[in-house]
mmCIF file of C-alpha atoms in Angstrom:
data_model
loop_
_atom_site.group_PDB
_atom_site.id
_atom_site.type_symbol
_atom_site.label_atom_id
_atom_site.label_comp_id
_atom_site.label_asym_id
_atom_site.label_seq_id
_atom_site.Cartn_x
_atom_site.Cartn_y
_atom_site.Cartn_z
ATOM 1 C CA MET A 172 11.958 -13.125 3.958
ATOM 2 C CA ARG A 173 14.724 -10.444 3.430
ATOM 3 C CA GLY A 174 13.480 -10.682 -0.447
ATOM 4 C CA MET A 175 9.894 -9.357 0.929
ATOM 5 C CA VAL A 176 11.557 -5.942 2.304
ATOM 6 C CA VAL A 177 11.926 -2.927 -0.626
ATOM 7 C CA ALA A 178 14.354 -0.138 0.513
ATOM 8 C CA PRO A 179 12.897 3.472 0.391
ATOM 9 C CA ASP A 180 15.132 4.845 -2.242
ATOM 10 C CA ALA A 181 13.965 1.901 -4.171
ATOM 11 C CA PHE A 182 10.203 2.403 -3.428
ATOM 12 C CA ALA A 183 11.106 6.691 -4.286
ATOM 13 C CA ARG A 184 12.651 5.199 -7.805
ATOM 14 C CA GLN A 185 9.630 2.720 -8.776
ATOM 15 C CA MET A 186 6.749 5.126 -7.844
ATOM 16 C CA ARG A 187 8.553 7.719 -10.104
ATOM 17 C CA LEU A 188 8.883 5.386 -13.077
ATOM 18 C CA LEU A 189 4.798 4.814 -12.612
ATOM 19 C CA ARG A 190 4.287 8.379 -12.513
ATOM 20 C CA THR A 191 6.873 8.689 -15.697
ATOM 21 C CA PHE A 192 5.189 6.500 -17.824
ATOM 22 C CA GLY A 193 1.329 7.587 -16.986
ATOM 23 C CA TYR A 194 0.147 5.246 -13.772
ATOM 24 C CA ARG A 195 -1.474 6.389 -11.239
ATOM 25 C CA GLY A 196 -1.289 4.233 -7.886
ATOM 26 C CA LEU A 197 -4.383 3.343 -6.569
ATOM 27 C CA ALA A 198 -5.679 2.365 -3.222
ATOM 28 C CA MET A 199 -8.343 -0.750 -3.830
ATOM 29 C CA HIS A 200 -11.338 1.671 -2.524
ATOM 30 C CA ASP A 201 -9.776 3.748 -5.701
ATOM 31 C CA LEU A 202 -8.992 1.104 -7.916
ATOM 32 C CA LEU A 203 -12.690 -0.733 -7.283
ATOM 33 C CA PRO A 204 -14.377 1.335 -10.459
ATOM 34 C CA TYR A 205 -11.654 0.189 -12.707
ATOM 35 C CA LEU A 206 -11.906 -2.907 -11.657
ATOM 36 C CA THR A 207 -16.029 -2.898 -12.237
ATOM 37 C CA GLY A 208 -15.131 -1.411 -15.334
ATOM 38 C CA GLU A 209 -16.617 1.642 -14.330
ATOM 39 C CA LYS A 210 -13.540 3.718 -15.328
ATOM 40 C CA THR A 211 -10.921 2.979 -17.236
ATOM 41 C CA GLY A 212 -6.978 4.211 -17.330
ATOM 42 C CA LYS A 213 -3.348 3.553 -16.492
ATOM 43 C CA VAL A 214 -3.667 2.414 -13.000
ATOM 44 C CA VAL A 215 -1.890 0.198 -10.434
ATOM 45 C CA GLY A 216 -3.067 -0.740 -7.268
ATOM 46 C CA ILE A 217 -0.971 -0.540 -4.517
ATOM 47 C CA THR A 218 -1.242 -2.435 -1.558
ATOM 48 C CA PHE A 219 1.099 -3.361 1.383
ATOM 49 C CA ASP A 220 0.521 -6.143 3.935
ATOM 50 C CA ASP A 221 0.506 -6.141 8.002
ATOM 51 C CA GLY A 222 0.661 -2.442 8.827
ATOM 52 C CA TYR A 223 4.202 -1.860 9.543
ATOM 53 C CA ARG A 224 5.307 1.871 11.137
ATOM 54 C CA ASN A 225 8.251 2.024 8.234
ATOM 55 C CA ASN A 226 4.764 1.901 6.017
ATOM 56 C CA LEU A 227 4.056 5.413 7.622
ATOM 57 C CA ASP A 228 7.609 6.795 7.935
ATOM 58 C CA ASN A 229 8.886 5.968 4.663
ATOM 59 C CA ALA A 230 6.498 5.299 2.011
ATOM 60 C CA LEU A 231 3.721 7.563 3.000
ATOM 61 C CA PRO A 232 5.686 11.000 2.241
ATOM 62 C CA ILE A 233 6.850 9.168 -1.147
ATOM 63 C CA LEU A 234 3.100 8.061 -2.180
ATOM 64 C CA THR A 235 1.960 11.740 -1.383
ATOM 65 C CA ARG A 236 4.632 13.562 -3.394
ATOM 66 C CA HIS A 237 2.990 11.632 -6.199
ATOM 67 C CA GLY A 238 -0.486 12.156 -5.721
ATOM 68 C CA PHE A 239 -0.686 8.356 -5.186
ATOM 69 C CA SER A 240 -2.811 6.665 -2.697
ATOM 70 C CA ALA A 241 -2.287 2.710 -1.248
ATOM 71 C CA THR A 242 -4.256 0.126 0.961
ATOM 72 C CA CYS A 243 -3.004 -0.805 4.179
ATOM 73 C CA TYR A 244 -3.885 -4.558 5.523
ATOM 74 C CA ALA A 245 -3.910 -4.074 9.490
ATOM 75 C CA VAL A 246 -3.833 -7.173 11.907
ATOM 76 C CA SER A 247 -6.355 -5.578 14.250
ATOM 77 C CA HIS A 248 -5.142 -7.478 17.574
ATOM 78 C CA ALA A 249 -2.126 -6.215 16.777
ATOM 79 C CA LEU A 250 -2.059 -2.517 17.031
ATOM 80 C CA GLY A 251 0.919 -1.082 18.129
ATOM 81 C CA GLY A 252 2.407 -4.338 18.396
ATOM 82 C CA ALA A 253 4.954 -6.345 16.297
ATOM 83 C CA ASN A 254 5.204 -8.903 13.682
ATOM 84 C CA THR A 255 4.939 -12.075 16.031
ATOM 85 C CA TRP A 256 3.630 -14.313 13.651
ATOM 86 C CA ASP A 257 7.234 -14.280 11.982
ATOM 87 C CA ARG A 258 9.003 -15.341 14.984
ATOM 88 C CA SER A 259 9.103 -18.976 14.220
ATOM 89 C CA LEU A 260 10.559 -18.122 10.575
ATOM 90 C CA GLY A 261 13.517 -16.394 12.491
ATOM 91 C CA VAL A 262 12.346 -12.811 11.058
ATOM 92 C CA PRO A 263 13.235 -9.655 13.420
ATOM 93 C CA SER A 264 10.272 -8.200 15.295
ATOM 94 C CA LYS A 265 9.630 -5.072 13.441
ATOM 95 C CA PRO A 266 7.106 -2.425 15.266
ATOM 96 C CA LEU A 267 3.362 -1.794 13.345
ATOM 97 C CA MET A 268 1.151 1.010 13.497
ATOM 98 C CA THR A 269 -0.461 1.975 16.237
ATOM 99 C CA ALA A 270 -4.437 3.370 15.755
ATOM 100 C CA GLU A 271 -3.125 6.809 16.039
ATOM 101 C CA ASP A 272 -0.530 6.074 13.166
ATOM 102 C CA PHE A 273 -3.650 4.669 10.931
ATOM 103 C CA ARG A 274 -5.289 7.978 11.912
ATOM 104 C CA VAL A 275 -2.203 9.640 10.157
ATOM 105 C CA TRP A 276 -2.140 7.392 7.495
ATOM 106 C CA LEU A 277 -5.946 8.155 6.762
ATOM 107 C CA ALA A 278 -5.944 11.128 6.938
ATOM 108 C CA ALA A 279 -3.149 11.643 4.215
ATOM 109 C CA GLY A 280 -5.555 10.027 1.457
ATOM 110 C CA MET A 281 -4.501 6.593 2.259
ATOM 111 C CA GLU A 282 -6.844 3.252 3.217
ATOM 112 C CA VAL A 283 -6.783 0.879 5.004
ATOM 113 C CA GLY A 284 -7.859 -2.934 4.626
ATOM 114 C CA ALA A 285 -8.197 -6.088 7.011
ATOM 115 C CA HIS A 286 -5.661 -8.522 7.603
ATOM 116 C CA SER A 287 -7.391 -10.693 10.028
ATOM 117 C CA ARG A 288 -7.549 -10.265 13.809
ATOM 118 C CA ASP A 289 -3.802 -12.228 14.546
ATOM 119 C CA HIS A 290 -2.405 -13.179 11.317
ATOM 120 C CA ALA A 291 -4.194 -16.070 11.493
ATOM 121 C CA ASP A 292 -3.820 -19.397 8.717
ATOM 122 C CA LEU A 293 -7.577 -19.227 7.531
ATOM 123 C CA THR A 294 -6.652 -23.005 6.832
ATOM 124 C CA HIS A 295 -5.657 -24.062 10.137
ATOM 125 C CA CYS A 296 -8.751 -22.625 11.131
ATOM 126 C CA THR A 297 -12.464 -24.120 12.326
ATOM 127 C CA PRO A 298 -14.926 -22.209 10.021
ATOM 128 C CA GLU A 299 -16.437 -20.705 13.075
ATOM 129 C CA SER A 300 -12.827 -19.273 13.831
ATOM 130 C CA ALA A 301 -12.116 -18.266 10.755
ATOM 131 C CA SER A 302 -15.654 -15.890 10.234
ATOM 132 C CA ASP A 303 -14.098 -14.660 13.367
ATOM 133 C CA GLN A 304 -10.823 -13.515 12.117
ATOM 134 C CA ILE A 305 -12.198 -12.517 8.910
ATOM 135 C CA ALA A 306 -15.837 -10.517 10.178
ATOM 136 C CA GLY A 307 -14.178 -9.354 13.728
ATOM 137 C CA CYS A 308 -11.184 -7.901 11.987
ATOM 138 C CA ARG A 309 -13.625 -5.227 10.066
ATOM 139 C CA GLN A 310 -15.655 -4.532 12.950
ATOM 140 C CA ASP A 311 -12.209 -3.895 15.273
ATOM 141 C CA LEU A 312 -10.547 -1.881 12.603
ATOM 142 C CA GLU A 313 -13.944 -0.002 11.991
ATOM 143 C CA ASP A 314 -13.914 0.890 15.790
ATOM 144 C CA ALA A 315 -10.795 1.791 16.523
ATOM 145 C CA LEU A 316 -10.506 3.987 13.681
ATOM 146 C CA GLY A 317 -14.029 5.247 12.562
ATOM 147 C CA THR A 318 -13.675 4.361 8.745
ATOM 148 C CA ALA A 319 -15.044 2.214 6.661
ATOM 149 C CA VAL A 320 -12.889 -1.308 6.094
ATOM 150 C CA ARG A 321 -14.209 -3.034 2.704
ATOM 151 C CA HIS A 322 -10.915 -4.852 1.580
ATOM 152 C CA PHE A 323 -9.417 -8.190 2.908
ATOM 153 C CA CYS A 324 -6.110 -9.655 2.381
ATOM 154 C CA TYR A 325 -5.795 -13.797 3.030
ATOM 155 C CA PRO A 326 -2.649 -13.877 5.625
ATOM 156 C CA TYR A 327 0.312 -15.959 3.984
ATOM 157 C CA GLY A 328 -2.235 -16.104 1.234
ATOM 158 C CA ARG A 329 -3.767 -18.959 1.924
ATOM 159 C CA PHE A 330 -7.449 -19.542 1.828
ATOM 160 C CA THR A 331 -10.480 -21.970 0.033
ATOM 161 C CA ALA A 332 -13.641 -20.822 -1.608
ATOM 162 C CA ASP A 333 -15.447 -21.184 1.961
ATOM 163 C CA HIS A 334 -13.088 -18.525 3.221
ATOM 164 C CA ALA A 335 -13.699 -16.336 0.090
ATOM 165 C CA ALA A 336 -17.617 -16.710 0.800
ATOM 166 C CA LEU A 337 -17.129 -15.714 4.687
ATOM 167 C CA VAL A 338 -14.868 -12.943 3.036
ATOM 168 C CA GLU A 339 -17.780 -11.907 0.595
ATOM 169 C CA ALA A 340 -20.469 -12.273 3.490
ATOM 170 C CA ALA A 341 -18.343 -10.001 5.797
ATOM 171 C CA GLY A 342 -19.280 -7.351 3.496
ATOM 172 C CA TYR A 343 -16.069 -6.733 2.010
ATOM 173 C CA ASP A 344 -15.623 -5.316 -1.680
ATOM 174 C CA THR A 345 -12.780 -7.528 -2.251
ATOM 175 C CA ALA A 346 -10.092 -9.553 -1.054
ATOM 176 C CA THR A 347 -6.647 -10.128 -2.223
ATOM 177 C CA THR A 348 -3.842 -12.988 -2.684
ATOM 178 C CA VAL A 349 -0.387 -13.924 -3.024
ATOM 179 C CA GLN A 350 -1.298 -15.550 -6.550
ATOM 180 C CA ARG A 351 1.342 -13.340 -8.918
ATOM 181 C CA GLY A 352 -0.252 -12.046 -12.051
ATOM 182 C CA ARG A 353 -2.354 -8.889 -13.128
ATOM 183 C CA THR A 354 -5.650 -8.858 -12.401
ATOM 184 C CA ARG A 355 -8.137 -9.982 -15.373
ATOM 185 C CA ALA A 356 -11.750 -8.802 -15.887
ATOM 186 C CA ASP A 357 -13.067 -12.931 -15.158
ATOM 187 C CA ASP A 358 -10.906 -12.498 -11.847
ATOM 188 C CA SER A 359 -13.006 -12.749 -8.617
ATOM 189 C CA PHE A 360 -12.999 -10.066 -6.431
ATOM 190 C CA PHE A 361 -12.304 -12.301 -3.910
ATOM 191 C CA ALA A 362 -9.258 -13.805 -4.737
ATOM 192 C CA LEU A 363 -7.687 -10.977 -6.578
ATOM 193 C CA PRO A 364 -4.287 -11.722 -7.782
ATOM 194 C CA ARG A 365 -1.086 -9.231 -6.925
ATOM 195 C CA VAL A 366 2.346 -8.179 -8.723
ATOM 196 C CA LEU A 367 5.011 -8.818 -6.238
ATOM 197 C CA VAL A 368 7.263 -6.166 -6.167
ATOM 198 C CA ALA A 369 10.272 -7.402 -3.983
ATOM 199 C CA GLN A 370 13.899 -6.422 -3.060
ATOM 200 C CA SER A 371 15.618 -7.921 -6.494
ATOM 201 C CA THR A 372 12.714 -6.248 -8.427
ATOM 202 C CA THR A 373 14.388 -3.916 -10.845
ATOM 203 C CA LEU A 374 13.048 -0.891 -12.738
ATOM 204 C CA ALA A 375 13.450 -2.875 -16.074
ATOM 205 C CA HIS A 376 11.474 -5.450 -14.235
ATOM 206 C CA LEU A 377 8.988 -3.633 -13.224
ATOM 207 C CA LEU A 378 8.196 -1.691 -16.313
ATOM 208 C CA LEU A 379 7.944 -5.572 -18.009
ATOM 209 C CA LYS A 380 5.440 -6.335 -14.898
ATOM 210 C CA LEU A 381 3.822 -3.509 -15.941
ATOM 211 C CA LYS A 382 3.730 -3.870 -19.875
ATOM 212 C CA THR A 383 3.251 -7.348 -19.756
ATOM 213 C CA ARG A 384 -0.317 -8.146 -20.156
ATOM 214 C CA TYR A 385 -0.342 -11.245 -18.012
ATOM 215 C CA GLU A 386 1.822 -12.736 -15.789
ATOM 216 C CA ASP A 387 2.436 -16.537 -15.316
ATOM 217 C CA ARG A 388 -0.148 -17.258 -11.900
ATOM 218 C CA HIS A 389 2.076 -20.287 -10.854
ATOM 219 C CA ARG A 390 5.458 -18.378 -10.755
#
């Protein structure tokens, strides 16, 4: 799991590269008109999963410096807690943002998305439980933060067509996966792929990801 971590100075270089090559980093709300074809331009959606406090401490100042926005997908029953779902994998405990932290994130022009109530693997849930995890998370976050929550991210990237239907029925606009690839015009808004930026991603590799039309969806 260490490969999923990006150091603050590396993130700063990555955001500088986007800006240098004329890309705008956008939260899902700001990206949506580009996904629907209402707008065109050189844009990149920027998303963070789980809601770690270090997103606020380290990523927010860098995003703000470049005039970028980003979406952070929060686990609603874990606000102010820690990533307990990673314990069985031996991943160290890291603090998650509190409701007040998320208000600071929002006030800076960022967005909060939903990542289920308990970081639940939806494929291990009953249909009723999955619906509660999906719709309940949105309600929790909207009540706690006083903001619209319109975008969902599948915990662990695991989902079925039934879960995508539940996300749509809950009133979300999009759902993101861990399937690797750039979004295409014919992609379902409730099964959007993402481009992984990991610890091992060099600036040259990131530029290649930006310039390559489509990545292999199965890598």
